[in-house]
XYZ file of C-alpha atoms in Angstrom:
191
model
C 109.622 -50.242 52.739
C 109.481 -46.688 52.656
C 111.169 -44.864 49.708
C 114.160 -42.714 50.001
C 114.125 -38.875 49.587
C 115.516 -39.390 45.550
C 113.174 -42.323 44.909
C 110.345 -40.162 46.287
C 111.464 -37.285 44.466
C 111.902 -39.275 41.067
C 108.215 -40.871 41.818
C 106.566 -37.473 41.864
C 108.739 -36.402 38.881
C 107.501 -39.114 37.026
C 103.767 -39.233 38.406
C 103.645 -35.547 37.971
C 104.942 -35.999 34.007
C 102.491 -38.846 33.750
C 99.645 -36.661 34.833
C 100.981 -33.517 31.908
C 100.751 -35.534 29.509
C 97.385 -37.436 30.231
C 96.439 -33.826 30.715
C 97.803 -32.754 27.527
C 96.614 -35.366 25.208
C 92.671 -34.536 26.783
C 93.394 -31.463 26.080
C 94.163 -31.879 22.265
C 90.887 -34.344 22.278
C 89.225 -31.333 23.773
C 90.700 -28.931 21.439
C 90.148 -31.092 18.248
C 86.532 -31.496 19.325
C 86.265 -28.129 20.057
C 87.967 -27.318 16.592
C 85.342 -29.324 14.962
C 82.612 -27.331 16.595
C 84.177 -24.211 15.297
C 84.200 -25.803 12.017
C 81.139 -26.680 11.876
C 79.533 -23.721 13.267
C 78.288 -24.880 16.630
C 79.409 -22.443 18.806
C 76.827 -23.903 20.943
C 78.563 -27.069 21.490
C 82.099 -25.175 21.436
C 80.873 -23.232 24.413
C 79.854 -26.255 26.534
C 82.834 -27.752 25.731
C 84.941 -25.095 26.759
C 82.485 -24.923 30.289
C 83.404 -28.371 30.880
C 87.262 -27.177 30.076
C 87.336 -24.580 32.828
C 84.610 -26.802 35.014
C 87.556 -29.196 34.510
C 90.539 -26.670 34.941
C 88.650 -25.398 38.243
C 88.101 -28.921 39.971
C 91.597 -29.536 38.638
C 93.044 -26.220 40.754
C 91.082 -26.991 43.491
C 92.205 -30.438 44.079
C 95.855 -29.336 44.014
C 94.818 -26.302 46.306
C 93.805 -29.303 48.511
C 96.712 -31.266 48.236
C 98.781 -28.061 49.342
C 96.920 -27.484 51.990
C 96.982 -31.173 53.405
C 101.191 -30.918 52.633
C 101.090 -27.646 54.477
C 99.082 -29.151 57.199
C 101.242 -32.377 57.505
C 104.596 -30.796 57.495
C 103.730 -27.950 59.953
C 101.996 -31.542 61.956
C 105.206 -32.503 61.183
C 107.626 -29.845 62.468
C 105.291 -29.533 65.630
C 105.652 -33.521 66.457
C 109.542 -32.827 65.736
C 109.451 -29.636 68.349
C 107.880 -32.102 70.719
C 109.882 -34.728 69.899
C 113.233 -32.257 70.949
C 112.089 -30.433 73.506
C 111.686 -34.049 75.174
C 115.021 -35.431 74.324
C 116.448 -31.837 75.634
C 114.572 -32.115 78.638
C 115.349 -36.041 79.251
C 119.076 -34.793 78.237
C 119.209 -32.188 80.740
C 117.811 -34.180 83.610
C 120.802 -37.266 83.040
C 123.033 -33.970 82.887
C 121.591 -32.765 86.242
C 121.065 -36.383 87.928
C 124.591 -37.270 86.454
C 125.941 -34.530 88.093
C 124.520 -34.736 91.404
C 126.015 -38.275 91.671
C 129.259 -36.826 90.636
C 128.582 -34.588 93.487
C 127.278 -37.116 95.426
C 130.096 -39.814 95.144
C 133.144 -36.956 95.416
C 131.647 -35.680 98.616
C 130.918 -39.377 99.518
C 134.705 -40.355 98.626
C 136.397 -36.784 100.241
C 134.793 -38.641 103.488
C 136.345 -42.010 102.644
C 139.628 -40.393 101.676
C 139.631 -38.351 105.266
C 138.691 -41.170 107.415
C 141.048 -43.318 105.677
C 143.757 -40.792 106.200
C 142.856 -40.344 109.677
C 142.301 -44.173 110.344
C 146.411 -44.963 108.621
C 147.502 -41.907 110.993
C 146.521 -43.661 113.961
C 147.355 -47.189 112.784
C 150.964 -45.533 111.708
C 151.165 -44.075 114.838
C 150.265 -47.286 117.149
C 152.623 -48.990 115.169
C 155.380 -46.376 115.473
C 154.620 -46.827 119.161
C 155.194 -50.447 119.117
C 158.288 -50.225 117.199
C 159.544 -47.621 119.650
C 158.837 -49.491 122.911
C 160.407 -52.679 121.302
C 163.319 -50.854 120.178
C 162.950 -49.969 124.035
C 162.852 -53.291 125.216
C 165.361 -54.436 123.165
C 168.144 -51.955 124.497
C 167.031 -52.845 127.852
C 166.803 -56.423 127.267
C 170.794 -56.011 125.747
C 171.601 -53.754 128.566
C 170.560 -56.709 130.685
C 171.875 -59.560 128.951
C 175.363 -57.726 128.766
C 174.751 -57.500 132.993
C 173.613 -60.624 133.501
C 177.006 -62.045 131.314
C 178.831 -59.569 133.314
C 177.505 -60.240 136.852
C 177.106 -64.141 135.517
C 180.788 -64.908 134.817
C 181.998 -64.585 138.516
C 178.478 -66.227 140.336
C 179.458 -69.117 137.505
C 182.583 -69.283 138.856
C 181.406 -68.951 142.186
C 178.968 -71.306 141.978
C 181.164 -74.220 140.384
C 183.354 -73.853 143.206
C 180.493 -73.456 146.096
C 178.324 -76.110 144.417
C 181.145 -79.274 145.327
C 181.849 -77.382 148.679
C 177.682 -77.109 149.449
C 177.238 -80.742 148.461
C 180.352 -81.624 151.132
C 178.878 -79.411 153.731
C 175.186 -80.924 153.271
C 177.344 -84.109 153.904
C 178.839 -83.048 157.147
C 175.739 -81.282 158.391
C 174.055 -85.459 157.767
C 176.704 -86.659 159.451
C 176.530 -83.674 162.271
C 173.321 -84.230 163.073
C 173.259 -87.903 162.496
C 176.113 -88.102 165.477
C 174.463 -85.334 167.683
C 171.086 -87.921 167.326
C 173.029 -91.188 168.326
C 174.166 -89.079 171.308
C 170.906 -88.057 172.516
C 170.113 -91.542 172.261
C 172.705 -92.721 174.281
C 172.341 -90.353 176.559
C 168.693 -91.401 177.040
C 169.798 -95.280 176.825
């Protein structure tokens, strides 16, 4: 698991104390050694130990010169991968913007057609069926008008006819009869 930004900080805190006071304590073994050389009147040794203290300081500087520069290097690696990193989720961003809008676009033009032809296709339907409902109401005044004539005109040809129906069936009678007799007569006539 990688370490959190106050765990990392506390590591190097306490790595960086570590190294002080490994540093320190060579340096009092240096120092006591180098005492005893002063002591004991070897400058000789005093001055190669003190070489080895600045060879030692040097190698020392450089490898934290290094270690800046690699930090340097890997946070400005850093910020550049970062600056990639957003100028792709801007650019990603901006084209589901732009293709977002375009089918917002798109579908509204797509639905303002929808919309009209709808309108236009209820007009006619509302119109056909205001049609119909006019020609029936039409039809049904006529049809009234009609019934109410028919009723009018069909109360006396009722009347009529239940008197000329009896009197129809008693002349279809006599006409049998009629031409029954005028049939026997030809007969005889001929006989």
């Amino acid at each position: 698991a990688r370490p959190t930004r106050p765990q990392y900080l506390l590591r190097a805190a306490l790595t960086g104390w570590v190294e002080t006071a490994a540093w320190d304590l060579f340096l009092r073994s240096r120092l006591e050694v180098t005492k005893a050389h002063l002591q004991g009147r070897r400058i000789g040794w005093c001055l190669q130990a003190w070489r080895e203290l600045v060879k030692i300081i040097t190698q020392r500087r450089e490898r934290f010169i290094r270690k800046q520069i690699g930090l340097k290097q890997a946070l400005s690696m850093g910020d550049e991968l970062l600056r990639r990193k957003r100028r792709v989720l801007l650019s990603c961003a901006f084209l589901g913007w732009r293709r977002h809008t375009w089918r917002k676009l798109t579908l509204s033009a797509r639905l303002e057609e929808r919309l009209h032809a709808l309108k236009t296709l209820w007009l006619l339907h509302w119109n056909t069926w205001a049609g119909t409902k006019a020609r029936l109401a039409r039809l049904r005044e006529v049809a009234e008008e009609h019934y109410e004539w028919v009723s009018l005109q069909g109360r006396p040809f009722r009347a009529w006819w239940d008197i000329a129906l009896p009197q129809m069936k008693v002349r279809r009678g006599q006409v049998k009869q009629a031409d029954l007799h005028s049939k026997l007569r030809v007969l005889r006539v001929h006989l």
